[in-house]
């Protein structure tokens, strides 16, 4: 199992450009998440998808859109990139409804995005 | 809403010394609590988790954490630091399976030879 995979690993954009970050998981999880990581702030939730066909805003959704393409894939789109979106982006997945002892989120390796 | 505070953004210990990384949380309902570790240029890896079973939780690489409800704490410890423990550590809380994780700001652990 590859777990959670993300593409690309690195990206440099100019202000105003758009791009889509891709995420896929092969663990048959229902829930998927997008986080951004900034120094001293931990990880903050951008959007999540509790199940295929549903998406919800997290703590910092402004400037982003998401698509839950199918059960495996959850993409994050920046329509018009801004320097404030320079960050490391992590995708994660988890199962919903399992017993408490089993619950955890699994993370991908991250995408380092720089907006100049 | 839940929140997490990690005291000390940087902690430095000598090899072989005790590691203590502090985490305090706030939650109005019984929480799930997690410690994740992030090695340089990598994703997050689960170190251990508390899900309302035993209050002393053992994780990978010799780490453990104790859930103390009265202190709303979930501090991470390891009796003897190793050079390979140098990494960033994140405490996180969730209040329901399938819900979002709220992370603390992270603590960077440095291990001196």
mmCIF file with all atom_site columns, C-alpha atoms in Angstrom, chain A residues 2-111:
data_model
loop_
_atom_site.group_PDB
_atom_site.id
_atom_site.type_symbol
_atom_site.label_atom_id
_atom_site.label_alt_id
_atom_site.label_comp_id
_atom_site.label_asym_id
_atom_site.label_entity_id
_atom_site.label_seq_id
_atom_site.pdbx_PDB_ins_code
_atom_site.Cartn_x
_atom_site.Cartn_y
_atom_site.Cartn_z
_atom_site.occupancy
_atom_site.B_iso_or_equiv
_atom_site.pdbx_formal_charge
_atom_site.auth_seq_id
_atom_site.auth_comp_id
_atom_site.auth_asym_id
_atom_site.auth_atom_id
_atom_site.pdbx_PDB_model_num
ATOM 1   C CA . UNK A 1 2   ? 1.271   3.456  -0.906  1.00 0.00 ? 2   UNK A CA 1
ATOM 2   C CA . UNK A 1 3   ? -0.908  5.085  1.791   1.00 0.00 ? 3   UNK A CA 1
ATOM 3   C CA . UNK A 1 4   ? -1.488  8.779  1.031   1.00 0.00 ? 4   UNK A CA 1
ATOM 4   C CA . UNK A 1 5   ? 0.283   10.215 -1.989  1.00 0.00 ? 5   UNK A CA 1
ATOM 5   C CA . UNK A 1 6   ? 0.556   13.858 -3.041  1.00 0.00 ? 6   UNK A CA 1
ATOM 6   C CA . UNK A 1 7   ? 1.697   15.576 -6.233  1.00 0.00 ? 7   UNK A CA 1
ATOM 7   C CA . UNK A 1 8   ? 3.654   17.652 -6.887  1.00 0.00 ? 8   UNK A CA 1
ATOM 8   C CA . UNK A 1 9   ? 6.304   17.627 -4.154  1.00 0.00 ? 9   UNK A CA 1
ATOM 9   C CA . UNK A 1 10  ? 7.464   21.160 -4.909  1.00 0.00 ? 10  UNK A CA 1
ATOM 10  C CA . UNK A 1 11  ? 5.929   24.068 -6.825  1.00 0.00 ? 11  UNK A CA 1
ATOM 11  C CA . UNK A 1 12  ? 6.788   27.704 -7.425  1.00 0.00 ? 12  UNK A CA 1
ATOM 12  C CA . UNK A 1 13  ? 4.041   30.006 -8.647  1.00 0.00 ? 13  UNK A CA 1
ATOM 13  C CA . UNK A 1 14  ? 3.837   33.667 -9.515  1.00 0.00 ? 14  UNK A CA 1
ATOM 14  C CA . UNK A 1 15  ? 1.160   35.793 -7.856  1.00 0.00 ? 15  UNK A CA 1
ATOM 15  C CA . UNK A 1 16  ? -2.138  35.332 -9.672  1.00 0.00 ? 16  UNK A CA 1
ATOM 16  C CA . UNK A 1 17  ? -1.349  31.941 -11.174 1.00 0.00 ? 17  UNK A CA 1
ATOM 17  C CA . UNK A 1 18  ? -3.554  28.960 -10.460 1.00 0.00 ? 18  UNK A CA 1
ATOM 18  C CA . UNK A 1 19  ? -2.750  25.345 -9.679  1.00 0.00 ? 19  UNK A CA 1
ATOM 19  C CA . UNK A 1 20  ? -4.238  22.139 -8.326  1.00 0.00 ? 20  UNK A CA 1
ATOM 20  C CA . UNK A 1 21  ? -2.642  19.961 -5.677  1.00 0.00 ? 21  UNK A CA 1
ATOM 21  C CA . UNK A 1 22  ? -3.512  16.306 -6.025  1.00 0.00 ? 22  UNK A CA 1
ATOM 22  C CA . UNK A 1 23  ? -4.013  13.765 -3.257  1.00 0.00 ? 23  UNK A CA 1
ATOM 23  C CA . UNK A 1 24  ? -4.913  10.093 -3.393  1.00 0.00 ? 24  UNK A CA 1
ATOM 24  C CA . UNK A 1 25  ? -5.268  7.361  -0.767  1.00 0.00 ? 25  UNK A CA 1
ATOM 25  C CA . UNK A 1 26  ? -5.460  3.605  -1.191  1.00 0.00 ? 26  UNK A CA 1
ATOM 26  C CA . UNK A 1 27  ? -6.747  2.681  2.284   1.00 0.00 ? 27  UNK A CA 1
ATOM 27  C CA . UNK A 1 28  ? -10.448 2.901  1.365   1.00 0.00 ? 28  UNK A CA 1
ATOM 28  C CA . UNK A 1 29  ? -10.965 5.711  3.873   1.00 0.00 ? 29  UNK A CA 1
ATOM 29  C CA . UNK A 1 30  ? -14.125 7.764  3.806   1.00 0.00 ? 30  UNK A CA 1
ATOM 30  C CA . UNK A 1 31  ? -12.686 11.015 5.192   1.00 0.00 ? 31  UNK A CA 1
ATOM 31  C CA . UNK A 1 32  ? -9.983  13.167 3.631   1.00 0.00 ? 32  UNK A CA 1
ATOM 32  C CA . UNK A 1 33  ? -8.438  16.468 4.734   1.00 0.00 ? 33  UNK A CA 1
ATOM 33  C CA . UNK A 1 34  ? -6.241  19.297 3.513   1.00 0.00 ? 34  UNK A CA 1
ATOM 34  C CA . UNK A 1 35  ? -3.976  21.135 5.966   1.00 0.00 ? 35  UNK A CA 1
ATOM 35  C CA . UNK A 1 36  ? -1.404  23.856 5.620   1.00 0.00 ? 36  UNK A CA 1
ATOM 36  C CA . UNK A 1 37  ? 1.690   24.057 7.820   1.00 0.00 ? 37  UNK A CA 1
ATOM 37  C CA . UNK A 1 38  ? 3.295   27.371 8.698   1.00 0.00 ? 38  UNK A CA 1
ATOM 38  C CA . UNK A 1 39  ? 6.156   27.925 11.165  1.00 0.00 ? 39  UNK A CA 1
ATOM 39  C CA . UNK A 1 40  ? 4.973   28.201 14.763  1.00 0.00 ? 40  UNK A CA 1
ATOM 40  C CA . UNK A 1 41  ? 1.339   27.609 13.839  1.00 0.00 ? 41  UNK A CA 1
ATOM 41  C CA . UNK A 1 42  ? 1.217   23.848 13.577  1.00 0.00 ? 42  UNK A CA 1
ATOM 42  C CA . UNK A 1 43  ? -1.143  22.501 10.941  1.00 0.00 ? 43  UNK A CA 1
ATOM 43  C CA . UNK A 1 44  ? -4.397  24.254 10.179  1.00 0.00 ? 44  UNK A CA 1
ATOM 44  C CA . UNK A 1 45  ? -7.329  22.631 8.428   1.00 0.00 ? 45  UNK A CA 1
ATOM 45  C CA . UNK A 1 46  ? -8.277  24.158 5.085   1.00 0.00 ? 46  UNK A CA 1
ATOM 46  C CA . UNK A 1 47  ? -11.084 21.843 3.923   1.00 0.00 ? 47  UNK A CA 1
ATOM 47  C CA . UNK A 1 48  ? -12.234 18.347 4.643   1.00 0.00 ? 48  UNK A CA 1
ATOM 48  C CA . UNK A 1 49  ? -14.478 15.753 3.080   1.00 0.00 ? 49  UNK A CA 1
ATOM 49  C CA . UNK A 1 50  ? -16.306 13.412 5.421   1.00 0.00 ? 50  UNK A CA 1
ATOM 50  C CA . UNK A 1 51  ? -17.389 11.169 2.558   1.00 0.00 ? 51  UNK A CA 1
ATOM 51  C CA . UNK A 1 52  ? -17.461 11.021 -1.218  1.00 0.00 ? 52  UNK A CA 1
ATOM 52  C CA . UNK A 1 53  ? -19.573 13.858 -2.570  1.00 0.00 ? 53  UNK A CA 1
ATOM 53  C CA . UNK A 1 54  ? -19.332 16.121 0.492   1.00 0.00 ? 54  UNK A CA 1
ATOM 54  C CA . UNK A 1 55  ? -16.887 18.873 1.410   1.00 0.00 ? 55  UNK A CA 1
ATOM 55  C CA . UNK A 1 56  ? -16.762 21.340 4.298   1.00 0.00 ? 56  UNK A CA 1
ATOM 56  C CA . UNK A 1 57  ? -14.707 24.361 5.222   1.00 0.00 ? 57  UNK A CA 1
ATOM 57  C CA . UNK A 1 58  ? -12.088 24.146 7.895   1.00 0.00 ? 58  UNK A CA 1
ATOM 58  C CA . UNK A 1 59  ? -10.314 26.866 9.802   1.00 0.00 ? 59  UNK A CA 1
ATOM 59  C CA . UNK A 1 60  ? -8.631  28.664 6.855   1.00 0.00 ? 60  UNK A CA 1
ATOM 60  C CA . UNK A 1 61  ? -10.613 28.079 3.621   1.00 0.00 ? 61  UNK A CA 1
ATOM 61  C CA . UNK A 1 62  ? -10.297 31.508 1.981   1.00 0.00 ? 62  UNK A CA 1
ATOM 62  C CA . UNK A 1 63  ? -8.510  31.425 -1.367  1.00 0.00 ? 63  UNK A CA 1
ATOM 63  C CA . UNK A 1 64  ? -8.944  27.679 -1.831  1.00 0.00 ? 64  UNK A CA 1
ATOM 64  C CA . UNK A 1 65  ? -11.413 25.286 -3.413  1.00 0.00 ? 65  UNK A CA 1
ATOM 65  C CA . UNK A 1 66  ? -11.586 21.509 -3.211  1.00 0.00 ? 66  UNK A CA 1
ATOM 66  C CA . UNK A 1 67  ? -13.013 18.612 -5.176  1.00 0.00 ? 67  UNK A CA 1
ATOM 67  C CA . UNK A 1 68  ? -13.672 15.128 -3.881  1.00 0.00 ? 68  UNK A CA 1
ATOM 68  C CA . UNK A 1 69  ? -13.347 13.417 -7.237  1.00 0.00 ? 69  UNK A CA 1
ATOM 69  C CA . UNK A 1 70  ? -14.121 9.924  -5.928  1.00 0.00 ? 70  UNK A CA 1
ATOM 70  C CA . UNK A 1 71  ? -13.457 7.971  -2.764  1.00 0.00 ? 71  UNK A CA 1
ATOM 71  C CA . UNK A 1 72  ? -9.705  7.850  -3.427  1.00 0.00 ? 72  UNK A CA 1
ATOM 72  C CA . UNK A 1 73  ? -8.949  11.400 -4.597  1.00 0.00 ? 73  UNK A CA 1
ATOM 73  C CA . UNK A 1 74  ? -9.258  14.829 -3.013  1.00 0.00 ? 74  UNK A CA 1
ATOM 74  C CA . UNK A 1 75  ? -7.776  17.842 -4.806  1.00 0.00 ? 75  UNK A CA 1
ATOM 75  C CA . UNK A 1 76  ? -7.031  21.355 -3.585  1.00 0.00 ? 76  UNK A CA 1
ATOM 76  C CA . UNK A 1 77  ? -7.145  24.277 -6.006  1.00 0.00 ? 77  UNK A CA 1
ATOM 77  C CA . UNK A 1 78  ? -5.648  27.732 -5.700  1.00 0.00 ? 78  UNK A CA 1
ATOM 78  C CA . UNK A 1 79  ? -7.485  29.911 -8.226  1.00 0.00 ? 79  UNK A CA 1
ATOM 79  C CA . UNK A 1 80  ? -5.297  33.011 -7.901  1.00 0.00 ? 80  UNK A CA 1
ATOM 80  C CA . UNK A 1 81  ? -2.219  32.372 -5.807  1.00 0.00 ? 81  UNK A CA 1
ATOM 81  C CA . UNK A 1 82  ? -1.006  34.966 -3.308  1.00 0.00 ? 82  UNK A CA 1
ATOM 82  C CA . UNK A 1 83  ? 2.296   35.161 -1.383  1.00 0.00 ? 83  UNK A CA 1
ATOM 83  C CA . UNK A 1 84  ? 0.337   34.473 1.839   1.00 0.00 ? 84  UNK A CA 1
ATOM 84  C CA . UNK A 1 85  ? -0.356  31.003 0.459   1.00 0.00 ? 85  UNK A CA 1
ATOM 85  C CA . UNK A 1 86  ? 3.323   30.098 0.555   1.00 0.00 ? 86  UNK A CA 1
ATOM 86  C CA . UNK A 1 87  ? 3.264   27.064 2.826   1.00 0.00 ? 87  UNK A CA 1
ATOM 87  C CA . UNK A 1 88  ? 3.612   23.314 3.057   1.00 0.00 ? 88  UNK A CA 1
ATOM 88  C CA . UNK A 1 89  ? 0.369   21.529 2.249   1.00 0.00 ? 89  UNK A CA 1
ATOM 89  C CA . UNK A 1 90  ? -0.539  18.138 3.682   1.00 0.00 ? 90  UNK A CA 1
ATOM 90  C CA . UNK A 1 91  ? -3.313  15.799 2.713   1.00 0.00 ? 91  UNK A CA 1
ATOM 91  C CA . UNK A 1 92  ? -4.607  13.239 5.203   1.00 0.00 ? 92  UNK A CA 1
ATOM 92  C CA . UNK A 1 93  ? -7.219  10.510 5.342   1.00 0.00 ? 93  UNK A CA 1
ATOM 93  C CA . UNK A 1 94  ? -9.039  8.571  8.037   1.00 0.00 ? 94  UNK A CA 1
ATOM 94  C CA . UNK A 1 95  ? -11.852 6.159  8.547   1.00 0.00 ? 95  UNK A CA 1
ATOM 95  C CA . UNK A 1 96  ? -15.148 7.341  9.950   1.00 0.00 ? 96  UNK A CA 1
ATOM 96  C CA . UNK A 1 97  ? -17.281 5.399  12.362  1.00 0.00 ? 97  UNK A CA 1
ATOM 97  C CA . UNK A 1 98  ? -14.654 2.990  13.557  1.00 0.00 ? 98  UNK A CA 1
ATOM 98  C CA . UNK A 1 99  ? -14.191 2.422  17.264  1.00 0.00 ? 99  UNK A CA 1
ATOM 99  C CA . UNK A 1 100 ? -12.304 5.067  19.189  1.00 0.00 ? 100 UNK A CA 1
ATOM 100 C CA . UNK A 1 101 ? -9.246  2.900  19.648  1.00 0.00 ? 101 UNK A CA 1
ATOM 101 C CA . UNK A 1 102 ? -8.768  2.637  15.901  1.00 0.00 ? 102 UNK A CA 1
ATOM 102 C CA . UNK A 1 103 ? -9.233  6.237  14.840  1.00 0.00 ? 103 UNK A CA 1
ATOM 103 C CA . UNK A 1 104 ? -6.250  8.154  13.453  1.00 0.00 ? 104 UNK A CA 1
ATOM 104 C CA . UNK A 1 105 ? -5.385  10.289 10.464  1.00 0.00 ? 105 UNK A CA 1
ATOM 105 C CA . UNK A 1 106 ? -2.735  9.228  7.963   1.00 0.00 ? 106 UNK A CA 1
ATOM 106 C CA . UNK A 1 107 ? -0.689  11.939 6.290   1.00 0.00 ? 107 UNK A CA 1
ATOM 107 C CA . UNK A 1 108 ? 0.917   12.311 2.887   1.00 0.00 ? 108 UNK A CA 1
ATOM 108 C CA . UNK A 1 109 ? 4.489   13.579 2.390   1.00 0.00 ? 109 UNK A CA 1
ATOM 109 C CA . UNK A 1 110 ? 3.440   17.166 1.652   1.00 0.00 ? 110 UNK A CA 1
ATOM 110 C CA . UNK A 1 111 ? 3.744   19.727 -1.138  1.00 0.00 ? 111 UNK A CA 1
#
